[in-house]
Amino acid sequence: MAVAQFTAMLAARANPVGWTDSSDVAVRIGERAMERGRPLPKQRPEADPVALVLIHPDTETVLTSTLHCPRDRIHGAWVTPYRLLTHAFAGYDLPPGIDLSH
């Protein structure tokens, strides 16, 4: 089962699903990590940066205050295989003072 999950994650990372501006997104954090982001309601579709909050990949609990994320840090729409790349899956908290602006 672990091999299948890992293979699915690699495939999802190599072929991201397009983001529709209304779904959750996979946000790149650092070199390897991804986190689940949820754009704020009433977010303009063409906005750059995108105002969003990071949420727990399983419980959907909000983990951050509003962050402003450049579109080039959005990998695509959130899909379950990205869960393997999150801080929560690794058993870590998000880095303190996380900043997506650069």
PDB file of C-alpha atoms in Angstrom:
ATOM      1  CA  MET A   1       0.000   0.000   0.000  1.00  0.00           C
ATOM      2  CA  ALA A   2       2.826   2.440   0.826  1.00  0.00           C
ATOM      3  CA  VAL A   3       4.391   1.857  -2.582  1.00  0.00           C
ATOM      4  CA  ALA A   4       1.070   2.595  -4.310  1.00  0.00           C
ATOM      5  CA  GLN A   5       0.634   5.827  -2.305  1.00  0.00           C
ATOM      6  CA  PHE A   6       4.182   6.917  -3.100  1.00  0.00           C
ATOM      7  CA  THR A   7       3.728   6.146  -6.797  1.00  0.00           C
ATOM      8  CA  ALA A   8       0.459   8.117  -6.849  1.00  0.00           C
ATOM      9  CA  MET A   9       2.195  11.078  -5.185  1.00  0.00           C
ATOM     10  CA  LEU A  10       5.020  11.043  -7.752  1.00  0.00           C
ATOM     11  CA  ALA A  11       2.521  10.891 -10.616  1.00  0.00           C
ATOM     12  CA  ALA A  12       0.438  13.742  -9.154  1.00  0.00           C
ATOM     13  CA  ARG A  13       3.526  15.888  -8.642  1.00  0.00           C
ATOM     14  CA  ALA A  14       4.741  15.280 -12.192  1.00  0.00           C
ATOM     15  CA  ASN A  15       1.301  15.955 -13.733  1.00  0.00           C
ATOM     16  CA  PRO A  16      -0.534  18.533 -11.599  1.00  0.00           C
ATOM     17  CA  VAL A  17      -4.276  18.983 -12.038  1.00  0.00           C
ATOM     18  CA  GLY A  18      -5.194  22.459 -13.244  1.00  0.00           C
ATOM     19  CA  TRP A  19      -6.547  24.844 -10.653  1.00  0.00           C
ATOM     20  CA  THR A  20     -10.039  26.248 -11.230  1.00  0.00           C
ATOM     21  CA  ASP A  21      -9.821  29.212  -8.807  1.00  0.00           C
ATOM     22  CA  SER A  22     -12.554  27.692  -6.639  1.00  0.00           C
ATOM     23  CA  SER A  23     -10.899  24.515  -5.390  1.00  0.00           C
ATOM     24  CA  ASP A  24      -8.240  23.906  -2.757  1.00  0.00           C
ATOM     25  CA  VAL A  25      -4.687  24.248  -4.023  1.00  0.00           C
ATOM     26  CA  ALA A  26      -1.340  22.568  -3.479  1.00  0.00           C
ATOM     27  CA  VAL A  27       1.081  25.242  -2.298  1.00  0.00           C
ATOM     28  CA  ARG A  28       4.828  24.652  -2.549  1.00  0.00           C
ATOM     29  CA  ILE A  29       6.589  25.203   0.775  1.00  0.00           C
ATOM     30  CA  GLY A  30      10.354  25.110   0.482  1.00  0.00           C
ATOM     31  CA  GLU A  31      12.078  22.661  -1.829  1.00  0.00           C
ATOM     32  CA  ARG A  32       9.998  19.515  -1.285  1.00  0.00           C
ATOM     33  CA  ALA A  33       6.941  20.155   0.866  1.00  0.00           C
ATOM     34  CA  MET A  34       3.391  20.873  -0.263  1.00  0.00           C
ATOM     35  CA  GLU A  35       0.555  22.134   1.882  1.00  0.00           C
ATOM     36  CA  ARG A  36      -3.159  22.320   1.273  1.00  0.00           C
ATOM     37  CA  GLY A  37      -4.337  25.888   0.744  1.00  0.00           C
ATOM     38  CA  ARG A  38      -7.864  27.208   0.576  1.00  0.00           C
ATOM     39  CA  PRO A  39      -8.428  30.516  -1.247  1.00  0.00           C
ATOM     40  CA  LEU A  40     -10.557  32.980   0.663  1.00  0.00           C
ATOM     41  CA  PRO A  41     -14.207  33.350  -0.328  1.00  0.00           C
ATOM     42  CA  LYS A  42     -14.805  36.094  -2.878  1.00  0.00           C
ATOM     43  CA  GLN A  43     -11.209  35.781  -4.105  1.00  0.00           C
ATOM     44  CA  ARG A  44     -10.971  37.349  -7.564  1.00  0.00           C
ATOM     45  CA  PRO A  45     -10.143  34.623 -10.135  1.00  0.00           C
ATOM     46  CA  GLU A  46      -7.310  36.642 -11.666  1.00  0.00           C
ATOM     47  CA  ALA A  47      -5.760  37.754  -8.374  1.00  0.00           C
ATOM     48  CA  ASP A  48      -1.994  37.503  -7.958  1.00  0.00           C
ATOM     49  CA  PRO A  49      -1.078  37.024  -5.193  1.00  0.00           C
ATOM     50  CA  VAL A  50      -3.903  34.734  -4.074  1.00  0.00           C
ATOM     51  CA  ALA A  51      -5.233  35.309  -0.547  1.00  0.00           C
ATOM     52  CA  LEU A  52      -5.535  31.928   1.158  1.00  0.00           C
ATOM     53  CA  VAL A  53      -5.190  30.014   4.394  1.00  0.00           C
ATOM     54  CA  LEU A  54      -3.311  26.764   4.850  1.00  0.00           C
ATOM     55  CA  ILE A  55      -5.453  23.934   6.160  1.00  0.00           C
ATOM     56  CA  HIS A  56      -4.736  20.513   7.633  1.00  0.00           C
ATOM     57  CA  PRO A  57      -4.823  17.967   4.790  1.00  0.00           C
ATOM     58  CA  ASP A  58      -7.083  15.548   6.702  1.00  0.00           C
ATOM     59  CA  THR A  59      -9.231  17.568   9.094  1.00  0.00           C
ATOM     60  CA  GLU A  60      -9.436  20.803   7.066  1.00  0.00           C
ATOM     61  CA  THR A  61      -8.649  22.744  10.256  1.00  0.00           C
ATOM     62  CA  VAL A  62      -7.297  26.200   9.431  1.00  0.00           C
ATOM     63  CA  LEU A  63      -3.590  26.328  10.355  1.00  0.00           C
ATOM     64  CA  THR A  64      -2.630  29.905   9.437  1.00  0.00           C
ATOM     65  CA  SER A  65      -4.013  33.384   9.214  1.00  0.00           C
ATOM     66  CA  THR A  66      -4.487  34.827   5.740  1.00  0.00           C
ATOM     67  CA  LEU A  67      -1.397  34.483   3.554  1.00  0.00           C
ATOM     68  CA  HIS A  68      -0.712  36.074   0.189  1.00  0.00           C
ATOM     69  CA  CYS A  69       0.609  33.445  -2.179  1.00  0.00           C
ATOM     70  CA  PRO A  70       2.051  34.240  -5.607  1.00  0.00           C
ATOM     71  CA  ARG A  71       0.444  32.119  -8.309  1.00  0.00           C
ATOM     72  CA  ASP A  72       3.818  30.625  -9.225  1.00  0.00           C
ATOM     73  CA  ARG A  73       3.889  28.860  -5.819  1.00  0.00           C
ATOM     74  CA  ILE A  74       0.579  27.133  -6.547  1.00  0.00           C
ATOM     75  CA  HIS A  75       1.417  23.721  -7.975  1.00  0.00           C
ATOM     76  CA  GLY A  76      -2.158  22.990  -9.036  1.00  0.00           C
ATOM     77  CA  ALA A  77      -5.405  21.769  -7.560  1.00  0.00           C
ATOM     78  CA  TRP A  78      -5.094  19.830  -4.298  1.00  0.00           C
ATOM     79  CA  VAL A  79      -5.289  16.067  -4.744  1.00  0.00           C
ATOM     80  CA  THR A  80      -5.040  13.485  -1.959  1.00  0.00           C
ATOM     81  CA  PRO A  81      -1.643  12.031  -2.981  1.00  0.00           C
ATOM     82  CA  TYR A  82       0.002  15.361  -2.036  1.00  0.00           C
ATOM     83  CA  ARG A  83      -0.766  14.514   1.596  1.00  0.00           C
ATOM     84  CA  LEU A  84       2.527  12.560   1.726  1.00  0.00           C
ATOM     85  CA  LEU A  85       4.407  15.845   1.209  1.00  0.00           C
ATOM     86  CA  THR A  86       2.773  17.801   4.041  1.00  0.00           C
ATOM     87  CA  HIS A  87       4.212  18.761   7.398  1.00  0.00           C
ATOM     88  CA  ALA A  88       1.205  17.104   9.079  1.00  0.00           C
ATOM     89  CA  PHE A  89       1.949  13.736   7.467  1.00  0.00           C
ATOM     90  CA  ALA A  90       5.574  13.974   8.631  1.00  0.00           C
ATOM     91  CA  GLY A  91       4.370  14.789  12.152  1.00  0.00           C
ATOM     92  CA  TYR A  92       5.718  18.357  12.116  1.00  0.00           C
ATOM     93  CA  ASP A  93       4.114  21.717  12.697  1.00  0.00           C
ATOM     94  CA  LEU A  94       4.321  24.341   9.981  1.00  0.00           C
ATOM     95  CA  PRO A  95       7.393  26.567  10.327  1.00  0.00           C
ATOM     96  CA  PRO A  96       6.681  29.558  12.589  1.00  0.00           C
ATOM     97  CA  GLY A  97       5.999  32.824  10.791  1.00  0.00           C
ATOM     98  CA  ILE A  98       5.482  31.121   7.439  1.00  0.00           C
ATOM     99  CA  ASP A  99       5.649  33.643   4.598  1.00  0.00           C
ATOM    100  CA  LEU A 100       4.591  32.777   1.058  1.00  0.00           C
ATOM    101  CA  SER A 101       5.281  36.197  -0.418  1.00  0.00           C
ATOM    102  CA  HIS A 102       8.588  35.222  -2.032  1.00  0.00           C
TER     103      HIS A 102
END
